[in-house]
Amino acid sequence: MLNNTQIRQCLDTMAEMFPDAEGELVHSNPFELVIAVLLSAQCTDKLVNKVTADLFKKYKTPEDYLAVPLEEVENDIRSIGLYRSKAKNIQKLCRTLIDNYNGEVPQTKEELVKLAGVGRKTANVVASIAFNEPSIAVDTHVERVSKRLGICRWKDSVVEVENTLMRKVPREEWSVTHHRMIFFGRYHCKARNPNCPECPLLELCREGKKRMKKIG
Protein backbone atom coordinates (compact mmCIF):
# COMPACT_ATOMS: atom_id res chain seq x y z
CA MET A 1 0.00 0.00 0.00
CA LEU A 2 1.21 3.50 -0.80
CA ASN A 3 2.12 5.94 1.96
CA ASN A 4 0.93 9.57 2.00
CA THR A 5 4.06 10.90 0.26
CA GLN A 6 3.64 8.37 -2.57
CA ILE A 7 -0.07 9.18 -2.90
CA ARG A 8 0.86 12.86 -3.16
CA GLN A 9 3.27 11.94 -5.96
CA CYS A 10 0.46 10.07 -7.78
CA LEU A 11 -1.92 13.04 -7.49
CA ASP A 12 0.71 15.51 -8.70
CA THR A 13 1.69 13.29 -11.63
CA MET A 14 -1.93 12.87 -12.74
CA ALA A 15 -2.36 16.64 -12.47
CA GLU A 16 0.63 17.13 -14.79
CA MET A 17 -0.63 14.51 -17.24
CA PHE A 18 -4.24 15.72 -17.32
CA PRO A 19 -4.35 19.35 -16.16
CA ASP A 20 -7.65 20.01 -17.94
CA ALA A 21 -9.49 16.87 -16.84
CA GLU A 22 -13.19 17.50 -16.37
CA GLY A 23 -16.53 15.78 -16.85
CA GLU A 24 -17.10 14.87 -20.51
CA LEU A 25 -20.89 14.56 -20.43
CA VAL A 26 -22.41 17.48 -22.34
CA HIS A 27 -25.14 19.30 -20.37
CA SER A 28 -26.35 22.84 -19.78
CA ASN A 29 -28.04 22.52 -16.36
CA PRO A 30 -28.26 20.15 -13.34
CA PHE A 31 -31.36 18.39 -14.73
CA GLU A 32 -29.63 17.51 -18.01
CA LEU A 33 -26.58 16.33 -16.05
CA VAL A 34 -28.69 13.95 -13.91
CA ILE A 35 -30.25 12.46 -17.05
CA ALA A 36 -26.85 12.17 -18.78
CA VAL A 37 -25.18 10.48 -15.79
CA LEU A 38 -28.13 8.10 -15.39
CA LEU A 39 -27.78 7.15 -19.06
CA SER A 40 -24.02 6.69 -18.75
CA ALA A 41 -24.20 3.57 -16.53
CA GLN A 42 -22.30 0.79 -18.36
CA CYS A 43 -22.03 3.03 -21.41
CA THR A 44 -19.44 5.44 -22.80
CA ASP A 45 -19.76 9.21 -22.39
CA LYS A 46 -19.25 9.50 -26.14
CA LEU A 47 -22.39 7.49 -26.92
CA VAL A 48 -24.41 9.32 -24.25
CA ASN A 49 -23.44 12.69 -25.77
CA LYS A 50 -24.52 11.44 -29.19
CA VAL A 51 -27.95 10.49 -27.84
CA THR A 52 -28.48 13.55 -25.63
CA ALA A 53 -27.68 15.92 -28.53
CA ASP A 54 -31.22 15.20 -29.81
CA LEU A 55 -32.79 14.15 -26.51
CA PHE A 56 -32.12 17.50 -24.81
CA LYS A 57 -33.62 19.40 -27.75
CA LYS A 58 -36.85 17.42 -27.43
CA TYR A 59 -37.12 17.24 -23.62
CA LYS A 60 -36.34 20.39 -21.64
CA THR A 61 -38.14 19.76 -18.34
CA PRO A 62 -39.30 16.84 -16.15
CA GLU A 63 -42.83 17.51 -17.45
CA ASP A 64 -41.66 16.91 -21.03
CA TYR A 65 -40.49 13.36 -20.25
CA LEU A 66 -43.86 12.59 -18.61
CA ALA A 67 -45.92 14.08 -21.45
CA VAL A 68 -45.05 11.14 -23.74
CA PRO A 69 -45.59 7.37 -23.37
CA LEU A 70 -42.76 5.31 -21.85
CA GLU A 71 -42.25 3.63 -25.25
CA GLU A 72 -41.39 6.97 -26.81
CA VAL A 73 -38.68 7.70 -24.24
CA GLU A 74 -37.38 4.14 -24.76
CA ASN A 75 -37.24 4.74 -28.49
CA ASP A 76 -35.34 8.01 -28.07
CA ILE A 77 -32.58 6.31 -26.03
CA ARG A 78 -32.69 2.91 -27.76
CA SER A 79 -29.03 2.92 -28.82
CA ILE A 80 -27.94 3.01 -25.17
CA GLY A 81 -27.53 -0.21 -23.15
CA LEU A 82 -30.28 -1.04 -20.62
CA TYR A 83 -32.49 1.54 -22.36
CA ARG A 84 -35.76 0.04 -21.05
CA SER A 85 -34.92 0.30 -17.37
CA LYS A 86 -33.23 3.68 -17.92
CA ALA A 87 -36.35 5.07 -19.63
CA LYS A 88 -38.48 3.83 -16.72
CA ASN A 89 -36.10 5.43 -14.21
CA ILE A 90 -36.10 8.73 -16.13
CA GLN A 91 -39.88 8.97 -15.89
CA LYS A 92 -39.89 7.93 -12.22
CA LEU A 93 -37.14 10.44 -11.44
CA CYS A 94 -39.07 13.22 -13.24
CA ARG A 95 -42.24 12.38 -11.30
CA THR A 96 -40.30 12.64 -8.00
CA LEU A 97 -38.74 15.97 -9.01
CA ILE A 98 -42.20 17.40 -9.77
CA ASP A 99 -43.92 15.94 -6.70
CA ASN A 100 -41.21 16.60 -4.11
CA TYR A 101 -38.81 19.24 -5.40
CA ASN A 102 -40.85 21.72 -7.51
CA GLY A 103 -39.28 20.24 -10.64
CA GLU A 104 -35.76 21.18 -9.50
CA VAL A 105 -32.80 18.83 -8.93
CA PRO A 106 -32.00 18.62 -5.19
CA GLN A 107 -28.50 19.74 -4.24
CA THR A 108 -27.48 17.27 -1.52
CA LYS A 109 -26.17 13.75 -2.07
CA GLU A 110 -28.64 12.46 0.53
CA GLU A 111 -31.59 13.75 -1.53
CA LEU A 112 -30.06 12.83 -4.89
CA VAL A 113 -29.67 9.13 -4.03
CA LYS A 114 -33.42 8.93 -3.37
CA LEU A 115 -34.10 9.55 -7.08
CA ALA A 116 -34.78 6.56 -9.35
CA GLY A 117 -31.65 5.32 -11.13
CA VAL A 118 -29.37 7.54 -9.05
CA GLY A 119 -26.79 5.65 -6.99
CA ARG A 120 -23.86 6.93 -4.96
CA LYS A 121 -21.70 7.49 -8.03
CA THR A 122 -24.34 9.53 -9.87
CA ALA A 123 -25.13 11.56 -6.75
CA ASN A 124 -21.44 12.33 -6.25
CA VAL A 125 -20.94 13.36 -9.89
CA VAL A 126 -23.99 15.66 -9.86
CA ALA A 127 -23.13 17.18 -6.47
CA SER A 128 -19.58 17.81 -7.62
CA ILE A 129 -20.18 19.15 -11.15
CA ALA A 130 -23.55 20.88 -10.79
CA PHE A 131 -23.30 22.18 -7.23
CA ASN A 132 -19.52 22.36 -6.56
CA GLU A 133 -19.76 20.08 -3.56
CA PRO A 134 -16.44 18.30 -2.96
CA SER A 135 -17.00 14.66 -3.95
CA ILE A 136 -15.12 11.61 -5.15
CA ALA A 137 -17.36 9.53 -7.36
CA VAL A 138 -15.96 6.02 -7.75
CA ASP A 139 -16.56 4.67 -11.23
CA THR A 140 -14.82 1.76 -12.93
CA HIS A 141 -11.73 3.88 -13.79
CA VAL A 142 -11.30 5.39 -10.31
CA GLU A 143 -11.67 1.97 -8.69
CA ARG A 144 -9.21 0.29 -11.08
CA VAL A 145 -6.54 3.01 -10.77
CA SER A 146 -6.84 3.18 -6.95
CA LYS A 147 -6.41 -0.57 -6.64
CA ARG A 148 -3.66 -1.01 -9.21
CA LEU A 149 -1.56 1.74 -7.66
CA GLY A 150 -2.11 0.39 -4.16
CA ILE A 151 -3.95 3.40 -2.76
CA CYS A 152 -6.75 0.94 -1.92
CA ARG A 153 -6.89 -2.82 -1.37
CA TRP A 154 -8.00 -5.22 -4.12
CA LYS A 155 -10.81 -6.53 -1.92
CA ASP A 156 -12.23 -3.08 -1.09
CA SER A 157 -15.84 -2.40 -2.06
CA VAL A 158 -16.75 0.74 -4.01
CA VAL A 159 -17.83 2.44 -0.75
CA GLU A 160 -14.52 1.50 0.91
CA VAL A 161 -12.59 2.90 -2.08
CA GLU A 162 -14.58 6.14 -1.80
CA ASN A 163 -13.95 6.39 1.96
CA THR A 164 -10.23 5.64 1.59
CA LEU A 165 -9.80 8.27 -1.12
CA MET A 166 -11.74 10.83 0.94
CA ARG A 167 -9.41 10.09 3.86
CA LYS A 168 -6.18 10.23 1.86
CA VAL A 169 -6.89 13.05 -0.62
CA PRO A 170 -7.28 16.63 0.68
CA ARG A 171 -10.97 17.64 0.63
CA GLU A 172 -10.39 20.62 -1.66
CA GLU A 173 -8.91 18.21 -4.25
CA TRP A 174 -11.66 15.58 -4.18
CA SER A 175 -13.57 16.68 -7.28
CA VAL A 176 -10.54 17.38 -9.47
CA THR A 177 -8.91 14.11 -8.35
CA HIS A 178 -12.05 12.24 -9.43
CA HIS A 179 -11.75 13.72 -12.96
CA ARG A 180 -7.98 13.20 -13.20
CA MET A 181 -8.23 9.56 -12.10
CA ILE A 182 -10.94 8.97 -14.70
CA PHE A 183 -8.75 10.46 -17.45
CA PHE A 184 -5.73 8.51 -16.18
CA GLY A 185 -7.79 5.29 -16.30
CA ARG A 186 -9.58 6.03 -19.55
CA TYR A 187 -6.61 7.19 -21.62
CA HIS A 188 -3.52 5.72 -19.93
CA CYS A 189 -4.10 3.00 -17.32
CA LYS A 190 -6.69 1.20 -19.46
CA ALA A 191 -8.48 -1.93 -18.30
CA ARG A 192 -7.03 -4.23 -20.96
CA ASN A 193 -3.85 -2.59 -22.17
CA PRO A 194 -2.47 -0.23 -19.55
CA ASN A 195 0.49 1.77 -20.82
CA CYS A 196 2.87 0.49 -18.11
CA PRO A 197 6.12 0.83 -20.13
CA GLU A 198 5.65 4.60 -20.45
CA CYS A 199 3.96 5.22 -17.10
CA PRO A 200 5.59 7.88 -14.90
CA LEU A 201 4.14 6.06 -11.86
CA LEU A 202 5.60 2.66 -12.71
CA GLU A 203 8.13 2.73 -9.86
CA LEU A 204 5.26 3.09 -7.35
CA CYS A 205 2.80 0.73 -8.99
CA ARG A 206 2.58 -2.86 -7.72
CA GLU A 207 0.39 -3.94 -10.64
CA GLY A 208 2.61 -2.23 -13.22
CA LYS A 209 5.77 -3.90 -11.90
CA LYS A 210 4.03 -7.29 -12.04
CA ARG A 211 2.94 -6.68 -15.64
CA MET A 212 6.41 -5.52 -16.70
CA LYS A 213 7.94 -8.72 -15.28
CA LYS A 214 5.58 -10.75 -17.47
CA ILE A 215 6.55 -8.71 -20.53
CA GLY A 216 10.25 -9.04 -19.70
PDB file of C-alpha atoms in Angstrom, residues 2-12 168 204:
ATOM      1  CA  LEU A   2       1.212   3.501  -0.802  1.00  0.00           C
ATOM      2  CA  ASN A   3       2.117   5.944   1.957  1.00  0.00           C
ATOM      3  CA  ASN A   4       0.930   9.572   2.003  1.00  0.00           C
ATOM      4  CA  THR A   5       4.057  10.896   0.257  1.00  0.00           C
ATOM      5  CA  GLN A   6       3.643   8.366  -2.566  1.00  0.00           C
ATOM      6  CA  ILE A   7      -0.065   9.177  -2.900  1.00  0.00           C
ATOM      7  CA  ARG A   8       0.858  12.862  -3.164  1.00  0.00           C
ATOM      8  CA  GLN A   9       3.270  11.939  -5.963  1.00  0.00           C
ATOM      9  CA  CYS A  10       0.464  10.073  -7.777  1.00  0.00           C
ATOM     10  CA  LEU A  11      -1.921  13.038  -7.487  1.00  0.00           C
ATOM     11  CA  ASP A  12       0.709  15.513  -8.701  1.00  0.00           C
ATOM     12  CA  LYS A 168      -6.177  10.234   1.858  1.00  0.00           C
ATOM     13  CA  LEU A 204       5.258   3.094  -7.354  1.00  0.00           C
TER      14      LEU A 204
END
